[in-house]
XYZ file of N, CA, C and O in Angstrom:
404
model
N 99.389 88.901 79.373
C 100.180 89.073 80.574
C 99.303 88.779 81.789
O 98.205 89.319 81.930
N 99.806 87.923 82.649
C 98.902 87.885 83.958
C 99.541 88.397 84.897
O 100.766 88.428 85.012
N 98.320 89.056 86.008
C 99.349 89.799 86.760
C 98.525 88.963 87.860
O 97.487 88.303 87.816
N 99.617 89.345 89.049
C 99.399 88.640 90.255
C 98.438 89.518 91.172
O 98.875 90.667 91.240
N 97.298 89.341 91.878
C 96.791 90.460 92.304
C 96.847 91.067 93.753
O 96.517 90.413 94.742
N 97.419 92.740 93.821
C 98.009 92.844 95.346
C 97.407 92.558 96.855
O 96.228 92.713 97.174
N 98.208 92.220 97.500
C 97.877 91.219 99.088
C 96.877 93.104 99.564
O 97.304 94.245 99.387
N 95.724 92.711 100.079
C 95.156 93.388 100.379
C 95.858 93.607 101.725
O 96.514 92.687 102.212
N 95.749 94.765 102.329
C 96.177 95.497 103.957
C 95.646 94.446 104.795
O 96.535 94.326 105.637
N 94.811 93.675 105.059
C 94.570 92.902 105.864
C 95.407 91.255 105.353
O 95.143 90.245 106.006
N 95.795 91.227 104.878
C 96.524 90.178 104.254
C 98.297 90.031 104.305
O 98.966 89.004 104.192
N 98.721 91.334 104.500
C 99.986 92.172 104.802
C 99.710 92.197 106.422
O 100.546 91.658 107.147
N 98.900 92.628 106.826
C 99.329 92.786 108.675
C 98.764 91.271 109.115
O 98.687 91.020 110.318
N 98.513 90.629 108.484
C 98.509 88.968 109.125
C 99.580 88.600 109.183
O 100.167 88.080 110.132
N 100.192 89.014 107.422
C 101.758 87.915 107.622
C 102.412 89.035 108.574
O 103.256 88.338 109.137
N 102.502 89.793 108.892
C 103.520 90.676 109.613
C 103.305 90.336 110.946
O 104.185 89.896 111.685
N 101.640 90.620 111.403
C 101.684 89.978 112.757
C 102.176 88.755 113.033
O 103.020 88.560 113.907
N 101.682 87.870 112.309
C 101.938 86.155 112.341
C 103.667 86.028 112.529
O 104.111 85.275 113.396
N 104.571 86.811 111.663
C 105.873 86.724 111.334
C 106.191 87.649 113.273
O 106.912 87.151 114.137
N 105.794 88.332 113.353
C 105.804 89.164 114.926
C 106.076 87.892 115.995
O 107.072 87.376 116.503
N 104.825 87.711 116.040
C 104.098 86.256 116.417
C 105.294 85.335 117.053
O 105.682 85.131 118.203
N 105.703 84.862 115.721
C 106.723 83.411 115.640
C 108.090 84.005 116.274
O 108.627 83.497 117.258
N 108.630 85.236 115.536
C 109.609 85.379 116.457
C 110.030 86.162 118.105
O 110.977 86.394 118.855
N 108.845 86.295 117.986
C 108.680 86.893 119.817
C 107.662 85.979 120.744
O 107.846 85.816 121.950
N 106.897 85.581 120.231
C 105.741 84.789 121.164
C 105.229 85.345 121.552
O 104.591 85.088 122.572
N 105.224 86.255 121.045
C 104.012 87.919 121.909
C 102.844 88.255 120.566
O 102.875 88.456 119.352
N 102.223 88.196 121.258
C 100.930 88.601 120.361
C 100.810 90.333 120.285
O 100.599 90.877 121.369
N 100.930 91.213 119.086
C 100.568 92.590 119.268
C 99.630 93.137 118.300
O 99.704 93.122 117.072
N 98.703 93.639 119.088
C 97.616 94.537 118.173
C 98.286 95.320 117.364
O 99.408 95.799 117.530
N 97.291 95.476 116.150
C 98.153 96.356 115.398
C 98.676 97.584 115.137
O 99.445 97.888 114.225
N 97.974 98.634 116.433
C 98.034 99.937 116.965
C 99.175 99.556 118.066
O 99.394 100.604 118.674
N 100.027 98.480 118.608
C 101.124 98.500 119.638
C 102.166 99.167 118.241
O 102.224 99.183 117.011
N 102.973 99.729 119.645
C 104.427 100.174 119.313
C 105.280 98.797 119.941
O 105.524 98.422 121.088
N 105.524 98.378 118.884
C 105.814 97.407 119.593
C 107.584 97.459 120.329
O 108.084 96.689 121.149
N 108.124 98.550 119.716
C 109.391 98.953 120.251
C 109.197 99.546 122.156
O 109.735 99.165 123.195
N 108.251 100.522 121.872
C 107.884 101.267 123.329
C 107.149 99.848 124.120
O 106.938 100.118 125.302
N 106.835 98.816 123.853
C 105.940 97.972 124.829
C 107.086 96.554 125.062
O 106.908 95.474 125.624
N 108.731 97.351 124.093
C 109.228 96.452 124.961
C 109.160 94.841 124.623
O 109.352 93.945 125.445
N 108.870 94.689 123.353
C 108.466 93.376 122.907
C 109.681 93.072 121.845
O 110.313 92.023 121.719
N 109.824 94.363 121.082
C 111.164 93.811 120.525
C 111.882 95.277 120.474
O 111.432 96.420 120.545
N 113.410 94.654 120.295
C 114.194 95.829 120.264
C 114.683 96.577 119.048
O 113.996 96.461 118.033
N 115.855 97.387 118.994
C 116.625 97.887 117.805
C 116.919 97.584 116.708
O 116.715 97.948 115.549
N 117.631 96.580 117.449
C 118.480 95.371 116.267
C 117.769 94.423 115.728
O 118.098 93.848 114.690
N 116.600 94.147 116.470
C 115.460 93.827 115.497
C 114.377 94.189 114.164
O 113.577 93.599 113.438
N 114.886 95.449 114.361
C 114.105 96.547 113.324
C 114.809 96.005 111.796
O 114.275 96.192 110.702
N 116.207 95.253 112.032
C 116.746 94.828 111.002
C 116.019 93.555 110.293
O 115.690 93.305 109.133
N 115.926 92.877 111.519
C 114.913 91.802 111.050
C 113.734 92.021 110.537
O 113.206 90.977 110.155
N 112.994 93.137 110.346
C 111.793 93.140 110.183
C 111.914 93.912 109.012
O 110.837 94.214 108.499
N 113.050 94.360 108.386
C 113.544 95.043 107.341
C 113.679 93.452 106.466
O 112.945 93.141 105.527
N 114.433 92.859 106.851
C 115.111 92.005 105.604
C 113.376 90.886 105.579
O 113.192 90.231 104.553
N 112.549 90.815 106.450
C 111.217 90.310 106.144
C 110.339 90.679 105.383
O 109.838 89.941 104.534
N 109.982 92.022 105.597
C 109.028 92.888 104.589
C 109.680 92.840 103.323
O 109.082 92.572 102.281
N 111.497 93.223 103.432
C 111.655 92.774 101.752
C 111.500 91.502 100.978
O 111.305 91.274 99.784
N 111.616 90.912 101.804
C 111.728 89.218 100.781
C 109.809 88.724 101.208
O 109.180 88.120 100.340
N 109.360 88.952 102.093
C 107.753 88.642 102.256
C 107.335 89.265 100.609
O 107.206 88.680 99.534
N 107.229 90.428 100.926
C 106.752 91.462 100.168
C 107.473 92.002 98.919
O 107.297 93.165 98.558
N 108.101 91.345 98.410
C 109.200 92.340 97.229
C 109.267 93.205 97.227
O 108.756 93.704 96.224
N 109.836 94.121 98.130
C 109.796 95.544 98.395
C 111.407 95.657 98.879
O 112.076 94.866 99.544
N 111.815 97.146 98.193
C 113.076 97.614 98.887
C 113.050 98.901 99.690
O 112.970 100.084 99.357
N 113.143 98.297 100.828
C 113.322 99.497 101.979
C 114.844 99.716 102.102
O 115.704 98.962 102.556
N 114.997 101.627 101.287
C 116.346 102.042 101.663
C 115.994 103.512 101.850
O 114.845 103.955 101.839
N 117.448 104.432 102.076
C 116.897 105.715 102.177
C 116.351 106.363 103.640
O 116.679 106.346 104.826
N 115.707 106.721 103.111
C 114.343 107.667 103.980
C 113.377 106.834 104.426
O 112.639 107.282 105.303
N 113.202 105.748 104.045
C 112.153 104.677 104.020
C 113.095 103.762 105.526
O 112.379 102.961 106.127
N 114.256 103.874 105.936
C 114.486 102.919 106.592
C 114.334 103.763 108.190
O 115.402 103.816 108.799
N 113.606 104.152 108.618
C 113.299 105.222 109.571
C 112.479 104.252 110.775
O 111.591 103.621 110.202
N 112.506 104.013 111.947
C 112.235 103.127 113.243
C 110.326 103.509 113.021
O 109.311 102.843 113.220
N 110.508 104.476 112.675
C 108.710 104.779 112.926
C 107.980 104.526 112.100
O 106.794 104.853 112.113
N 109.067 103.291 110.372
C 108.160 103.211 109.649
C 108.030 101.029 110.162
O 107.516 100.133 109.493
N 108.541 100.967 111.161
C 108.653 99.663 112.004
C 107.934 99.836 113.029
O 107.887 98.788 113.674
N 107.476 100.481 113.392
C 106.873 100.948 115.549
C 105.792 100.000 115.196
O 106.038 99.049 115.937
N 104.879 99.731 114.597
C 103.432 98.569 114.511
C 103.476 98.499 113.181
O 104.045 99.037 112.232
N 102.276 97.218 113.535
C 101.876 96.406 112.157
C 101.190 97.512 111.362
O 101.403 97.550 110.150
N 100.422 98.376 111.901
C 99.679 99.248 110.720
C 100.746 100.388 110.513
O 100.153 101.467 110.547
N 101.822 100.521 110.353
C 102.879 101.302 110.276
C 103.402 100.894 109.103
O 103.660 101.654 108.170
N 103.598 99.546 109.110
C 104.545 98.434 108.240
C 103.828 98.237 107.157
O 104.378 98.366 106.063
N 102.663 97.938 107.229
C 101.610 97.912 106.110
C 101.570 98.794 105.316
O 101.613 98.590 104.103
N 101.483 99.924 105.840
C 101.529 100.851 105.125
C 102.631 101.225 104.188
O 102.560 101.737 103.070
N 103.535 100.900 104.806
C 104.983 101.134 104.172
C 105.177 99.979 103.100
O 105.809 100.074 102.048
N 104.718 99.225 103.431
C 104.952 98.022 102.539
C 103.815 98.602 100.888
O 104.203 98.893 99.757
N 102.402 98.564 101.466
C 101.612 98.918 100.077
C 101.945 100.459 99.622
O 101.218 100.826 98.699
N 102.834 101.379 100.047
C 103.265 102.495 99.196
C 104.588 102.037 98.629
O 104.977 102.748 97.702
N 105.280 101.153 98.912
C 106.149 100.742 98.208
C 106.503 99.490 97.169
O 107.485 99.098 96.539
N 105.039 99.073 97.378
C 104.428 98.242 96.177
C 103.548 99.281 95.091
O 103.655 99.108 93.877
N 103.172 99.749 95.338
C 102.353 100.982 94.551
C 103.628 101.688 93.661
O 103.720 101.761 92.435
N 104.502 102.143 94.613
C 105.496 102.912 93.825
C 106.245 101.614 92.968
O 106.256 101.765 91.746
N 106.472 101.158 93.162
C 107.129 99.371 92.212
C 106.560 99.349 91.256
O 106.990 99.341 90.102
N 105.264 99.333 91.729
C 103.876 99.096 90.434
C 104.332 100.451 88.977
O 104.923 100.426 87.897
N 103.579 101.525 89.877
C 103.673 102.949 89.347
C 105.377 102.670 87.841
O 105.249 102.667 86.616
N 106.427 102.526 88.487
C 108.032 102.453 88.007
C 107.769 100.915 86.756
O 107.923 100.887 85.535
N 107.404 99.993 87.564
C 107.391 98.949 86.512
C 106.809 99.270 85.085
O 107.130 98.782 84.002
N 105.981 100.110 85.346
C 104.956 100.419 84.220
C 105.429 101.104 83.257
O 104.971 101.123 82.115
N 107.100 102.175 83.970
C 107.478 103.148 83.279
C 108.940 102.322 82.259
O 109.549 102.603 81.227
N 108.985 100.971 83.512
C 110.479 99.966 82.634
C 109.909 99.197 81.533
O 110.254 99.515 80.395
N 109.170 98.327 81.679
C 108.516 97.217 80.684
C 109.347 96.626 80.186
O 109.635 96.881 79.017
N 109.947 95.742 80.817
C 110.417 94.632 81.007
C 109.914 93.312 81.341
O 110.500 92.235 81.241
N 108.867 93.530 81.707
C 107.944 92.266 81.755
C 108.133 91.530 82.320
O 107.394 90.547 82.273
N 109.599 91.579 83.474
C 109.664 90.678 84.579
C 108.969 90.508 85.700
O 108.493 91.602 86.003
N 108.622 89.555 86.593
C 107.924 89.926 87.517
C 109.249 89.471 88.631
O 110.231 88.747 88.466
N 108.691 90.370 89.965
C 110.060 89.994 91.018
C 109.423 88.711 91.947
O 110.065 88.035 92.750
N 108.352 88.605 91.695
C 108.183 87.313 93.034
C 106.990 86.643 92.457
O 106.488 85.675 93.028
């Protein structure tokens, strides 16, 4: 079985910044809120939902879909590698041997 090996945290807040990046033209450190600085809004939080899932094979639902787990890139990261971890953790328990991406 080969496994694919996971995008390290600095590898995750590139594509997130970079993906930031392209659709705002604003450059944000990864400690901005980027909601409070006004760079993007609400209804964008959707966009950055349906990105992290298909970037990242990850499903953000629940409790997980909360504005403060969107406010910055080191926010998102985070959310993204606990919900690859937990994927990981569950896959292990299905064995099915599919991979999602």
């Amino acid at each position: 079985m080969t496994t694919t090996p996971e995008p390290t945290a600095d590898v995750i807040a590139e594509r997130i910044s970079r993906f930031l990046e392209e659709r705002t033209k604003t450059s944000f450190a990864v400690d901005t809120d980027v909601f409070a600085s006004g760079g993007v809004n609400s209804l964008f939080a959707m966009e950055l939902v349906v990105f992290l899932e298909e970037a990242f094979d990850v499903e953000i639902a629940g409790s997980d879909l909360r504005l403060d787990n969107m406010r910055t890139v080191t926010a998102m990261t985070a959310l993204v590698q606990r919900l690859r971890a937990e994927d990981a953790a569950g896959a292990g328990d299905a064995g099915d041997g599919a991979g999602r991406g």
